[in-house]
Amino acid sequence: MTAPWRVAHFNRDVPTAFVTSLFTARRDRANFTDVANYAMFVGYPRSGHSLVGSLLDAHPEAVIAHELGALRLFRVGFRRDQIYSLILRRDRSFTAAGRQTRYDYAVPDQWQGRFRRLRVIGDKKGAQSTRILTAHANVLDKVRATVKVPLRVVHVVRNPFDNISTMAERGHTDLEGAARAYFSLADGVEGLRTRLEPSELLDLRHEDLIADPAATLATLAGFMQIEADEAWATACAGILFAAPRRTRERAPWTHDLVESTSAEMADRPLLRDYSFTD
């Protein structure tokens, strides 16, 4: 049975979603008065975007939908309030369903599925967003023209050997194919970097979040231009693992593949500090 938060018709039945959201947008419009930034995620599957999106969603001034696929809606001409209303609906559905996929993303006693004052709104869909923005250059302009507020784009990075290992494991593919997909997305992010202002893109290392949640969450909040609420940061830190998961250790990496992957990483400043043994 499809989990209710997936709301499959958002992607499969766009005309129905368009008509439905015309009505819900009218109902929700008053909530959008104070929105100051629109948030997006770019990068790779299995990198930690879902965690970061859920932590941000727990803030009293932010709503981040879990994988609505909002860029598809921007592409086909949905209006701002329609998209924002669908974001609210997806967030409430995902929260009501327990905020669980393979992991539990619920932050106890915080603001997931609701808000005190809505300052930041957006959607967590990293890999798909990267592919869409790479393949369709005009979509970024459509987003800007539709939301008419500054963009805040989050790029979560974890050790590529772990990221690629998890992509291969969950995607039921080999490491070579997962590595090709990973570096294709990395190239897409670098291309997007040239089209964004420095103030619009935050590179966030998953390992930094685990090692120093308070500082990393403060950086994230500052980037979004919202207060690093102490209760929020403490509650978010409480759901984090004690250490990053080293999925590379159970994957069949060969010496040659480690070497070729390391060479690809060396060409990319954000990745070159990682290694197979760190």
mmCIF file of N, CA and C in Angstrom, residues 77-210:
data_model
loop_
_atom_site.group_PDB
_atom_site.id
_atom_site.type_symbol
_atom_site.label_atom_id
_atom_site.label_comp_id
_atom_site.label_asym_id
_atom_site.label_seq_id
_atom_site.Cartn_x
_atom_site.Cartn_y
_atom_site.Cartn_z
ATOM 1 N N GLY A 77 4.098 25.398 -14.758
ATOM 2 C CA GLY A 77 3.367 26.646 -14.607
ATOM 3 C C GLY A 77 2.464 26.777 -13.408
ATOM 4 N N PHE A 78 2.639 25.936 -12.376
ATOM 5 C CA PHE A 78 1.868 26.147 -11.144
ATOM 6 C C PHE A 78 2.226 27.515 -10.565
ATOM 7 N N ARG A 79 1.258 28.163 -9.942
ATOM 8 C CA ARG A 79 1.493 29.457 -9.312
ATOM 9 C C ARG A 79 2.119 29.288 -7.936
ATOM 10 N N ARG A 80 2.654 30.385 -7.438
ATOM 11 C CA ARG A 80 3.367 30.328 -6.164
ATOM 12 C C ARG A 80 2.514 29.735 -5.057
ATOM 13 N N ASP A 81 1.316 30.289 -4.849
ATOM 14 C CA ASP A 81 0.499 29.845 -3.727
ATOM 15 C C ASP A 81 0.048 28.401 -3.894
ATOM 16 N N GLN A 82 -0.117 27.939 -5.127
ATOM 17 C CA GLN A 82 -0.444 26.532 -5.352
ATOM 18 C C GLN A 82 0.692 25.631 -4.872
ATOM 19 N N ILE A 83 1.904 25.987 -5.258
ATOM 20 C CA ILE A 83 3.064 25.177 -4.873
ATOM 21 C C ILE A 83 3.260 25.219 -3.365
ATOM 22 N N TYR A 84 3.155 26.389 -2.799
ATOM 23 C CA TYR A 84 3.311 26.498 -1.346
ATOM 24 C C TYR A 84 2.239 25.682 -0.613
ATOM 25 N N SER A 85 1.018 25.713 -1.117
ATOM 26 C CA SER A 85 -0.054 24.954 -0.489
ATOM 27 C C SER A 85 0.208 23.452 -0.577
ATOM 28 N N LEU A 86 0.722 23.002 -1.716
ATOM 29 C CA LEU A 86 1.059 21.583 -1.859
ATOM 30 C C LEU A 86 2.218 21.197 -0.953
ATOM 31 N N ILE A 87 3.149 22.107 -0.746
ATOM 32 C CA ILE A 87 4.245 21.860 0.200
ATOM 33 C C ILE A 87 3.688 21.663 1.609
ATOM 34 N N LEU A 88 2.777 22.531 2.025
ATOM 35 C CA LEU A 88 2.174 22.386 3.354
ATOM 36 C C LEU A 88 1.446 21.056 3.486
ATOM 37 N N ARG A 89 0.713 20.681 2.445
ATOM 38 C CA ARG A 89 -0.054 19.436 2.499
ATOM 39 C C ARG A 89 0.872 18.229 2.591
ATOM 40 N N ARG A 90 1.927 18.237 1.785
ATOM 41 C CA ARG A 90 2.863 17.113 1.836
ATOM 42 C C ARG A 90 3.531 17.024 3.208
ATOM 43 N N ASP A 91 3.912 18.164 3.770
ATOM 44 C CA ASP A 91 4.582 18.163 5.063
ATOM 45 C C ASP A 91 3.671 17.610 6.153
ATOM 46 N N ARG A 92 2.418 18.019 6.124
ATOM 47 C CA ARG A 92 1.476 17.532 7.127
ATOM 48 C C ARG A 92 1.233 16.031 6.969
ATOM 49 N N SER A 93 1.136 15.572 5.724
ATOM 50 C CA SER A 93 0.894 14.143 5.482
ATOM 51 C C SER A 93 2.065 13.295 5.931
ATOM 52 N N PHE A 94 3.282 13.736 5.600
ATOM 53 C CA PHE A 94 4.474 12.988 5.981
ATOM 54 C C PHE A 94 4.616 12.936 7.499
ATOM 55 N N THR A 95 4.326 14.061 8.160
ATOM 56 C CA THR A 95 4.407 14.105 9.618
ATOM 57 C C THR A 95 3.344 13.216 10.245
ATOM 58 N N ALA A 96 2.125 13.270 9.730
ATOM 59 C CA ALA A 96 1.040 12.456 10.274
ATOM 60 C C ALA A 96 1.327 10.967 10.127
ATOM 61 N N ALA A 97 2.082 10.611 9.072
ATOM 62 C CA ALA A 97 2.434 9.211 8.836
ATOM 63 C C ALA A 97 3.629 8.757 9.659
ATOM 64 N N GLY A 98 4.222 9.667 10.445
ATOM 65 C CA GLY A 98 5.295 9.282 11.335
ATOM 66 C C GLY A 98 6.685 9.695 10.917
ATOM 67 N N ARG A 99 6.811 10.337 9.739
ATOM 68 C CA ARG A 99 8.098 10.797 9.219
ATOM 69 C C ARG A 99 9.131 9.672 9.177
ATOM 70 N N GLN A 100 8.694 8.517 8.705
ATOM 71 C CA GLN A 100 9.598 7.382 8.624
ATOM 72 C C GLN A 100 9.683 6.858 7.196
ATOM 73 N N THR A 101 10.897 6.634 6.752
ATOM 74 C CA THR A 101 11.138 5.890 5.515
ATOM 75 C C THR A 101 11.957 4.684 5.962
ATOM 76 N N ARG A 102 13.214 4.618 5.600
ATOM 77 C CA ARG A 102 14.107 3.608 6.175
ATOM 78 C C ARG A 102 14.569 4.048 7.568
ATOM 79 N N TYR A 103 14.585 5.366 7.790
ATOM 80 C CA TYR A 103 14.991 5.937 9.067
ATOM 81 C C TYR A 103 13.832 6.733 9.658
ATOM 82 N N ASP A 104 13.962 7.049 10.914
ATOM 83 C CA ASP A 104 12.972 7.853 11.615
ATOM 84 C C ASP A 104 13.468 9.296 11.638
ATOM 85 N N TYR A 105 12.736 10.192 10.957
ATOM 86 C CA TYR A 105 13.141 11.591 10.853
ATOM 87 C C TYR A 105 12.328 12.509 11.759
ATOM 88 N N ALA A 106 11.602 11.943 12.700
ATOM 89 C CA ALA A 106 10.799 12.765 13.606
ATOM 90 C C ALA A 106 11.686 13.405 14.663
ATOM 91 N N VAL A 107 11.506 14.710 14.875
ATOM 92 C CA VAL A 107 12.210 15.445 15.932
ATOM 93 C C VAL A 107 11.191 15.725 17.032
ATOM 94 N N PRO A 108 11.323 15.083 18.184
ATOM 95 C CA PRO A 108 10.292 15.199 19.227
ATOM 96 C C PRO A 108 10.086 16.633 19.709
ATOM 97 N N ASP A 109 8.819 16.953 19.927
ATOM 98 C CA ASP A 109 8.420 18.205 20.587
ATOM 99 C C ASP A 109 8.838 19.457 19.815
ATOM 100 N N GLN A 110 8.975 19.338 18.498
ATOM 101 C CA GLN A 110 9.305 20.506 17.700
ATOM 102 C C GLN A 110 8.188 20.783 16.691
ATOM 103 N N TRP A 111 8.488 21.375 15.552
ATOM 104 C CA TRP A 111 7.467 22.005 14.731
ATOM 105 C C TRP A 111 7.226 21.312 13.393
ATOM 106 N N GLN A 112 7.603 20.075 13.247
ATOM 107 C CA GLN A 112 7.352 19.374 11.990
ATOM 108 C C GLN A 112 5.847 19.259 11.748
ATOM 109 N N GLY A 113 5.441 19.563 10.512
ATOM 110 C CA GLY A 113 4.032 19.524 10.156
ATOM 111 C C GLY A 113 3.246 20.763 10.533
ATOM 112 N N ARG A 114 3.926 21.746 11.120
ATOM 113 C CA ARG A 114 3.266 22.983 11.520
ATOM 114 C C ARG A 114 4.329 24.074 11.619
ATOM 115 N N PHE A 115 3.933 25.266 11.967
ATOM 116 C CA PHE A 115 4.890 26.364 12.094
ATOM 117 C C PHE A 115 4.306 27.439 13.003
ATOM 118 N N ARG A 116 5.189 28.252 13.527
ATOM 119 C CA ARG A 116 4.760 29.385 14.347
ATOM 120 C C ARG A 116 4.617 30.630 13.471
ATOM 121 N N ARG A 117 5.619 30.850 12.643
ATOM 122 C CA ARG A 117 5.604 31.945 11.669
ATOM 123 C C ARG A 117 6.410 31.454 10.474
ATOM 124 N N LEU A 118 5.815 31.468 9.294
ATOM 125 C CA LEU A 118 6.448 30.837 8.136
ATOM 126 C C LEU A 118 7.372 31.820 7.435
ATOM 127 N N ARG A 119 8.689 31.604 7.617
ATOM 128 C CA ARG A 119 9.705 32.456 6.991
ATOM 129 C C ARG A 119 10.434 31.758 5.851
ATOM 130 N N VAL A 120 10.557 30.438 5.949
ATOM 131 C CA VAL A 120 11.256 29.650 4.930
ATOM 132 C C VAL A 120 10.350 28.507 4.514
ATOM 133 N N ILE A 121 10.200 28.325 3.211
ATOM 134 C CA ILE A 121 9.396 27.219 2.692
ATOM 135 C C ILE A 121 10.155 26.591 1.530
ATOM 136 N N GLY A 122 9.993 25.290 1.350
ATOM 137 C CA GLY A 122 10.707 24.646 0.251
ATOM 138 C C GLY A 122 10.445 23.159 0.195
ATOM 139 N N ASP A 123 11.265 22.473 -0.597
ATOM 140 C CA ASP A 123 11.062 21.055 -0.894
ATOM 141 C C ASP A 123 12.410 20.353 -0.898
ATOM 142 N N LYS A 124 12.457 19.151 -0.312
ATOM 143 C CA LYS A 124 13.673 18.353 -0.295
ATOM 144 C C LYS A 124 13.583 17.293 -1.400
ATOM 145 N N LYS A 125 14.332 17.501 -2.464
ATOM 146 C CA LYS A 125 14.392 16.522 -3.555
ATOM 147 C C LYS A 125 15.716 16.735 -4.269
ATOM 148 N N GLY A 126 16.815 16.258 -3.669
ATOM 149 C CA GLY A 126 18.146 16.642 -4.114
ATOM 150 C C GLY A 126 18.557 16.174 -5.481
ATOM 151 N N ALA A 127 18.581 14.855 -5.712
ATOM 152 C CA ALA A 127 19.081 14.337 -6.990
ATOM 153 C C ALA A 127 18.172 14.743 -8.147
ATOM 154 N N GLN A 128 16.865 14.595 -7.964
ATOM 155 C CA GLN A 128 15.942 14.968 -9.034
ATOM 156 C C GLN A 128 16.047 16.449 -9.369
ATOM 157 N N SER A 129 16.162 17.281 -8.354
ATOM 158 C CA SER A 129 16.299 18.720 -8.595
ATOM 159 C C SER A 129 17.563 19.024 -9.391
ATOM 160 N N THR A 130 18.652 18.342 -9.066
ATOM 161 C CA THR A 130 19.895 18.550 -9.800
ATOM 162 C C THR A 130 19.731 18.178 -11.267
ATOM 163 N N ARG A 131 19.080 17.053 -11.516
ATOM 164 C CA ARG A 131 18.884 16.609 -12.908
ATOM 165 C C ARG A 131 17.993 17.589 -13.672
ATOM 166 N N ILE A 132 16.920 18.046 -13.040
ATOM 167 C CA ILE A 132 16.012 18.965 -13.720
ATOM 168 C C ILE A 132 16.702 20.294 -14.013
ATOM 169 N N LEU A 133 17.402 20.839 -13.029
ATOM 170 C CA LEU A 133 18.057 22.131 -13.225
ATOM 171 C C LEU A 133 19.198 22.045 -14.229
ATOM 172 N N THR A 134 19.798 20.860 -14.372
ATOM 173 C CA THR A 134 20.854 20.664 -15.358
ATOM 174 C C THR A 134 20.284 20.524 -16.758
ATOM 175 N N ALA A 135 19.207 19.756 -16.875
ATOM 176 C CA ALA A 135 18.634 19.477 -18.193
ATOM 177 C C ALA A 135 17.776 20.622 -18.722
ATOM 178 N N HIS A 136 17.216 21.423 -17.833
ATOM 179 C CA HIS A 136 16.288 22.482 -18.232
ATOM 180 C C HIS A 136 16.732 23.790 -17.578
ATOM 181 N N ALA A 137 17.589 24.502 -18.261
ATOM 182 C CA ALA A 137 18.204 25.707 -17.683
ATOM 183 C C ALA A 137 17.181 26.767 -17.322
ATOM 184 N N ASN A 138 16.038 26.778 -17.997
ATOM 185 C CA ASN A 138 15.048 27.822 -17.743
ATOM 186 C C ASN A 138 14.276 27.619 -16.447
ATOM 187 N N VAL A 139 14.366 26.429 -15.846
ATOM 188 C CA VAL A 139 13.572 26.162 -14.652
ATOM 189 C C VAL A 139 14.018 27.049 -13.489
ATOM 190 N N LEU A 140 15.308 27.285 -13.364
ATOM 191 C CA LEU A 140 15.783 28.153 -12.285
ATOM 192 C C LEU A 140 15.193 29.545 -12.424
ATOM 193 N N ASP A 141 15.107 30.052 -13.645
ATOM 194 C CA ASP A 141 14.488 31.358 -13.870
ATOM 195 C C ASP A 141 13.003 31.321 -13.526
ATOM 196 N N LYS A 142 12.339 30.192 -13.828
ATOM 197 C CA LYS A 142 10.920 30.063 -13.486
ATOM 198 C C LYS A 142 10.715 30.083 -11.976
ATOM 199 N N VAL A 143 11.603 29.429 -11.255
ATOM 200 C CA VAL A 143 11.495 29.433 -9.797
ATOM 201 C C VAL A 143 11.638 30.856 -9.273
ATOM 202 N N ARG A 144 12.655 31.549 -9.740
ATOM 203 C CA ARG A 144 12.877 32.927 -9.288
ATOM 204 C C ARG A 144 11.660 33.808 -9.590
ATOM 205 N N ALA A 145 11.136 33.689 -10.799
ATOM 206 C CA ALA A 145 10.013 34.533 -11.209
ATOM 207 C C ALA A 145 8.737 34.199 -10.440
ATOM 208 N N THR A 146 8.615 32.954 -10.017
ATOM 209 C CA THR A 146 7.406 32.526 -9.325
ATOM 210 C C THR A 146 7.419 32.900 -7.847
ATOM 211 N N VAL A 147 8.529 32.632 -7.163
ATOM 212 C CA VAL A 147 8.533 32.858 -5.713
ATOM 213 C C VAL A 147 8.840 34.302 -5.343
ATOM 214 N N LYS A 148 9.639 34.976 -6.174
ATOM 215 C CA LYS A 148 9.957 36.404 -5.970
ATOM 216 C C LYS A 148 10.573 36.687 -4.594
ATOM 217 N N VAL A 149 11.267 35.709 -4.045
ATOM 218 C CA VAL A 149 12.068 35.902 -2.834
ATOM 219 C C VAL A 149 13.417 35.228 -3.083
ATOM 220 N N PRO A 150 14.430 35.528 -2.272
ATOM 221 C CA PRO A 150 15.737 34.900 -2.475
ATOM 222 C C PRO A 150 15.677 33.374 -2.372
ATOM 223 N N LEU A 151 16.540 32.714 -3.137
ATOM 224 C CA LEU A 151 16.659 31.261 -3.085
ATOM 225 C C LEU A 151 17.706 30.874 -2.054
ATOM 226 N N ARG A 152 17.478 29.760 -1.404
ATOM 227 C CA ARG A 152 18.438 29.177 -0.478
ATOM 228 C C ARG A 152 18.586 27.704 -0.859
ATOM 229 N N VAL A 153 19.729 27.372 -1.469
ATOM 230 C CA VAL A 153 19.957 26.039 -2.029
ATOM 231 C C VAL A 153 20.973 25.316 -1.156
ATOM 232 N N VAL A 154 20.591 24.145 -0.656
ATOM 233 C CA VAL A 154 21.442 23.367 0.243
ATOM 234 C C VAL A 154 22.010 22.173 -0.513
ATOM 235 N N HIS A 155 23.315 21.995 -0.412
ATOM 236 C CA HIS A 155 24.032 20.893 -1.048
ATOM 237 C C HIS A 155 24.707 20.088 0.059
ATOM 238 N N VAL A 156 24.136 18.924 0.387
ATOM 239 C CA VAL A 156 24.684 18.083 1.449
ATOM 240 C C VAL A 156 25.684 17.098 0.851
ATOM 241 N N VAL A 157 26.862 17.040 1.459
ATOM 242 C CA VAL A 157 27.929 16.156 1.002
ATOM 243 C C VAL A 157 28.324 15.220 2.135
ATOM 244 N N ARG A 158 28.516 13.952 1.806
ATOM 245 C CA ARG A 158 29.117 13.011 2.744
ATOM 246 C C ARG A 158 30.261 12.312 2.022
ATOM 247 N N ASN A 159 31.043 11.524 2.729
ATOM 248 C CA ASN A 159 32.158 10.827 2.101
ATOM 249 C C ASN A 159 31.659 10.105 0.847
ATOM 250 N N PRO A 160 32.200 10.432 -0.341
ATOM 251 C CA PRO A 160 31.698 9.825 -1.571
ATOM 252 C C PRO A 160 31.736 8.299 -1.572
ATOM 253 N N PHE A 161 32.698 7.698 -0.883
ATOM 254 C CA PHE A 161 32.754 6.235 -0.843
ATOM 255 C C PHE A 161 31.545 5.661 -0.111
ATOM 256 N N ASP A 162 31.119 6.334 0.952
ATOM 257 C CA ASP A 162 29.903 5.911 1.647
ATOM 258 C C ASP A 162 28.667 6.215 0.808
ATOM 259 N N ASN A 163 28.637 7.400 0.209
ATOM 260 C CA ASN A 163 27.489 7.804 -0.593
ATOM 261 C C ASN A 163 27.284 6.854 -1.775
ATOM 262 N N ILE A 164 28.350 6.570 -2.492
ATOM 263 C CA ILE A 164 28.276 5.674 -3.651
ATOM 264 C C ILE A 164 27.894 4.256 -3.210
ATOM 265 N N SER A 165 28.451 3.815 -2.089
ATOM 266 C CA SER A 165 28.124 2.479 -1.578
ATOM 267 C C SER A 165 26.641 2.349 -1.282
ATOM 268 N N THR A 166 26.080 3.371 -0.645
ATOM 269 C CA THR A 166 24.661 3.327 -0.309
ATOM 270 C C THR A 166 23.797 3.438 -1.562
ATOM 271 N N MET A 167 24.204 4.271 -2.521
ATOM 272 C CA MET A 167 23.475 4.356 -3.786
ATOM 273 C C MET A 167 23.432 2.999 -4.479
ATOM 274 N N ALA A 168 24.558 2.290 -4.493
ATOM 275 C CA ALA A 168 24.603 0.977 -5.129
ATOM 276 C C ALA A 168 23.728 -0.026 -4.385
ATOM 277 N N GLU A 169 23.810 -0.003 -3.065
ATOM 278 C CA GLU A 169 23.050 -0.945 -2.246
ATOM 279 C C GLU A 169 21.553 -0.733 -2.396
ATOM 280 N N ARG A 170 21.104 0.511 -2.274
ATOM 281 C CA ARG A 170 19.661 0.788 -2.330
ATOM 282 C C ARG A 170 19.128 0.747 -3.758
ATOM 283 N N GLY A 171 19.992 1.076 -4.717
ATOM 284 C CA GLY A 171 19.547 1.072 -6.110
ATOM 285 C C GLY A 171 19.737 -0.249 -6.806
ATOM 286 N N HIS A 172 20.243 -1.238 -6.070
ATOM 287 C CA HIS A 172 20.462 -2.570 -6.620
ATOM 288 C C HIS A 172 21.271 -2.514 -7.914
ATOM 289 N N THR A 173 22.368 -1.777 -7.845
ATOM 290 C CA THR A 173 23.252 -1.655 -8.988
ATOM 291 C C THR A 173 24.681 -1.873 -8.520
ATOM 292 N N ASP A 174 25.636 -1.862 -9.469
ATOM 293 C CA ASP A 174 27.023 -2.079 -9.066
ATOM 294 C C ASP A 174 27.682 -0.756 -8.692
ATOM 295 N N LEU A 175 28.827 -0.847 -8.051
ATOM 296 C CA LEU A 175 29.514 0.345 -7.589
ATOM 297 C C LEU A 175 29.964 1.228 -8.746
ATOM 298 N N GLU A 176 30.387 0.602 -9.858
ATOM 299 C CA GLU A 176 30.832 1.394 -11.002
ATOM 300 C C GLU A 176 29.707 2.277 -11.534
ATOM 301 N N GLY A 177 28.512 1.702 -11.661
ATOM 302 C CA GLY A 177 27.372 2.482 -12.142
ATOM 303 C C GLY A 177 26.973 3.563 -11.158
ATOM 304 N N ALA A 178 26.994 3.239 -9.869
ATOM 305 C CA ALA A 178 26.659 4.235 -8.857
ATOM 306 C C ALA A 178 27.673 5.371 -8.858
ATOM 307 N N ALA A 179 28.955 5.039 -9.062
ATOM 308 C CA ALA A 179 29.988 6.078 -9.097
ATOM 309 C C ALA A 179 29.783 7.007 -10.287
ATOM 310 N N ARG A 180 29.446 6.443 -11.448
ATOM 311 C CA ARG A 180 29.178 7.285 -12.625
ATOM 312 C C ARG A 180 28.012 8.227 -12.356
ATOM 313 N N ALA A 181 26.947 7.709 -11.747
ATOM 314 C CA ALA A 181 25.780 8.543 -11.441
ATOM 315 C C ALA A 181 26.147 9.634 -10.440
ATOM 316 N N TYR A 182 26.944 9.281 -9.451
ATOM 317 C CA TYR A 182 27.340 10.241 -8.421
ATOM 318 C C TYR A 182 28.118 11.399 -9.030
ATOM 319 N N PHE A 183 29.126 11.099 -9.838
ATOM 320 C CA PHE A 183 29.966 12.172 -10.378
ATOM 321 C C PHE A 183 29.238 12.969 -11.464
ATOM 322 N N SER A 184 28.260 12.352 -12.121
ATOM 323 C CA SER A 184 27.425 13.122 -13.043
ATOM 324 C C SER A 184 26.624 14.169 -12.271
ATOM 325 N N LEU A 185 26.093 13.782 -11.125
ATOM 326 C CA LEU A 185 25.362 14.737 -10.292
ATOM 327 C C LEU A 185 26.303 15.791 -9.715
ATOM 328 N N ALA A 186 27.514 15.370 -9.348
ATOM 329 C CA ALA A 186 28.497 16.340 -8.844
ATOM 330 C C ALA A 186 28.798 17.393 -9.895
ATOM 331 N N ASP A 187 28.920 16.968 -11.153
ATOM 332 C CA ASP A 187 29.140 17.929 -12.236
ATOM 333 C C ASP A 187 27.933 18.849 -12.392
ATOM 334 N N GLY A 188 26.738 18.289 -12.216
ATOM 335 C CA GLY A 188 25.539 19.112 -12.293
ATOM 336 C C GLY A 188 25.507 20.182 -11.217
ATOM 337 N N VAL A 189 25.912 19.821 -10.007
ATOM 338 C CA VAL A 189 25.957 20.796 -8.918
ATOM 339 C C VAL A 189 26.959 21.900 -9.225
ATOM 340 N N GLU A 190 28.123 21.526 -9.773
ATOM 341 C CA GLU A 190 29.132 22.539 -10.099
ATOM 342 C C GLU A 190 28.636 23.468 -11.201
ATOM 343 N N GLY A 191 27.902 22.932 -12.170
ATOM 344 C CA GLY A 191 27.314 23.791 -13.194
ATOM 345 C C GLY A 191 26.297 24.747 -12.603
ATOM 346 N N LEU A 192 25.512 24.243 -11.663
ATOM 347 C CA LEU A 192 24.513 25.090 -11.013
ATOM 348 C C LEU A 192 25.187 26.164 -10.167
ATOM 349 N N ARG A 193 26.321 25.840 -9.584
ATOM 350 C CA ARG A 193 27.038 26.801 -8.751
ATOM 351 C C ARG A 193 27.355 28.075 -9.535
ATOM 352 N N THR A 194 27.633 27.952 -10.820
ATOM 353 C CA THR A 194 27.961 29.119 -11.637
ATOM 354 C C THR A 194 26.741 29.974 -11.922
ATOM 355 N N ARG A 195 25.537 29.434 -11.685
ATOM 356 C CA ARG A 195 24.308 30.166 -11.970
ATOM 357 C C ARG A 195 23.658 30.735 -10.711
ATOM 358 N N LEU A 196 24.263 30.468 -9.571
ATOM 359 C CA LEU A 196 23.756 30.971 -8.299
ATOM 360 C C LEU A 196 24.721 31.983 -7.714
ATOM 361 N N GLU A 197 24.182 32.916 -6.954
ATOM 362 C CA GLU A 197 25.037 33.816 -6.200
ATOM 363 C C GLU A 197 25.660 33.035 -5.030
ATOM 364 N N PRO A 198 26.858 33.405 -4.593
ATOM 365 C CA PRO A 198 27.463 32.713 -3.452
ATOM 366 C C PRO A 198 26.551 32.663 -2.229
ATOM 367 N N SER A 199 25.754 33.697 -2.042
ATOM 368 C CA SER A 199 24.854 33.744 -0.883
ATOM 369 C C SER A 199 23.678 32.783 -1.010
ATOM 370 N N GLU A 200 23.493 32.193 -2.187
ATOM 371 C CA GLU A 200 22.338 31.331 -2.423
ATOM 372 C C GLU A 200 22.639 29.845 -2.241
ATOM 373 N N LEU A 201 23.894 29.465 -2.078
ATOM 374 C CA LEU A 201 24.252 28.042 -2.024
ATOM 375 C C LEU A 201 25.063 27.752 -0.770
ATOM 376 N N LEU A 202 24.627 26.751 -0.022
ATOM 377 C CA LEU A 202 25.339 26.298 1.163
ATOM 378 C C LEU A 202 25.805 24.868 0.963
ATOM 379 N N ASP A 203 27.117 24.637 1.064
ATOM 380 C CA ASP A 203 27.682 23.291 1.079
ATOM 381 C C ASP A 203 27.742 22.832 2.529
ATOM 382 N N LEU A 204 27.054 21.750 2.837
ATOM 383 C CA LEU A 204 26.966 21.273 4.214
ATOM 384 C C LEU A 204 27.478 19.839 4.272
ATOM 385 N N ARG A 205 28.518 19.619 5.048
ATOM 386 C CA ARG A 205 29.084 18.277 5.182
ATOM 387 C C ARG A 205 28.326 17.481 6.246
ATOM 388 N N HIS A 206 27.876 16.308 5.850
ATOM 389 C CA HIS A 206 27.152 15.431 6.770
ATOM 390 C C HIS A 206 28.001 15.114 7.999
ATOM 391 N N GLU A 207 29.284 14.919 7.806
ATOM 392 C CA GLU A 207 30.180 14.598 8.915
ATOM 393 C C GLU A 207 30.279 15.754 9.911
ATOM 394 N N ASP A 208 30.210 16.996 9.424
ATOM 395 C CA ASP A 208 30.224 18.152 10.320
ATOM 396 C C ASP A 208 28.957 18.200 11.171
ATOM 397 N N LEU A 209 27.836 17.841 10.558
ATOM 398 C CA LEU A 209 26.574 17.822 11.295
ATOM 399 C C LEU A 209 26.641 16.827 12.446
ATOM 400 N N ILE A 210 27.214 15.656 12.196
ATOM 401 C CA ILE A 210 27.309 14.638 13.241
ATOM 402 C C ILE A 210 28.307 15.068 14.325
#
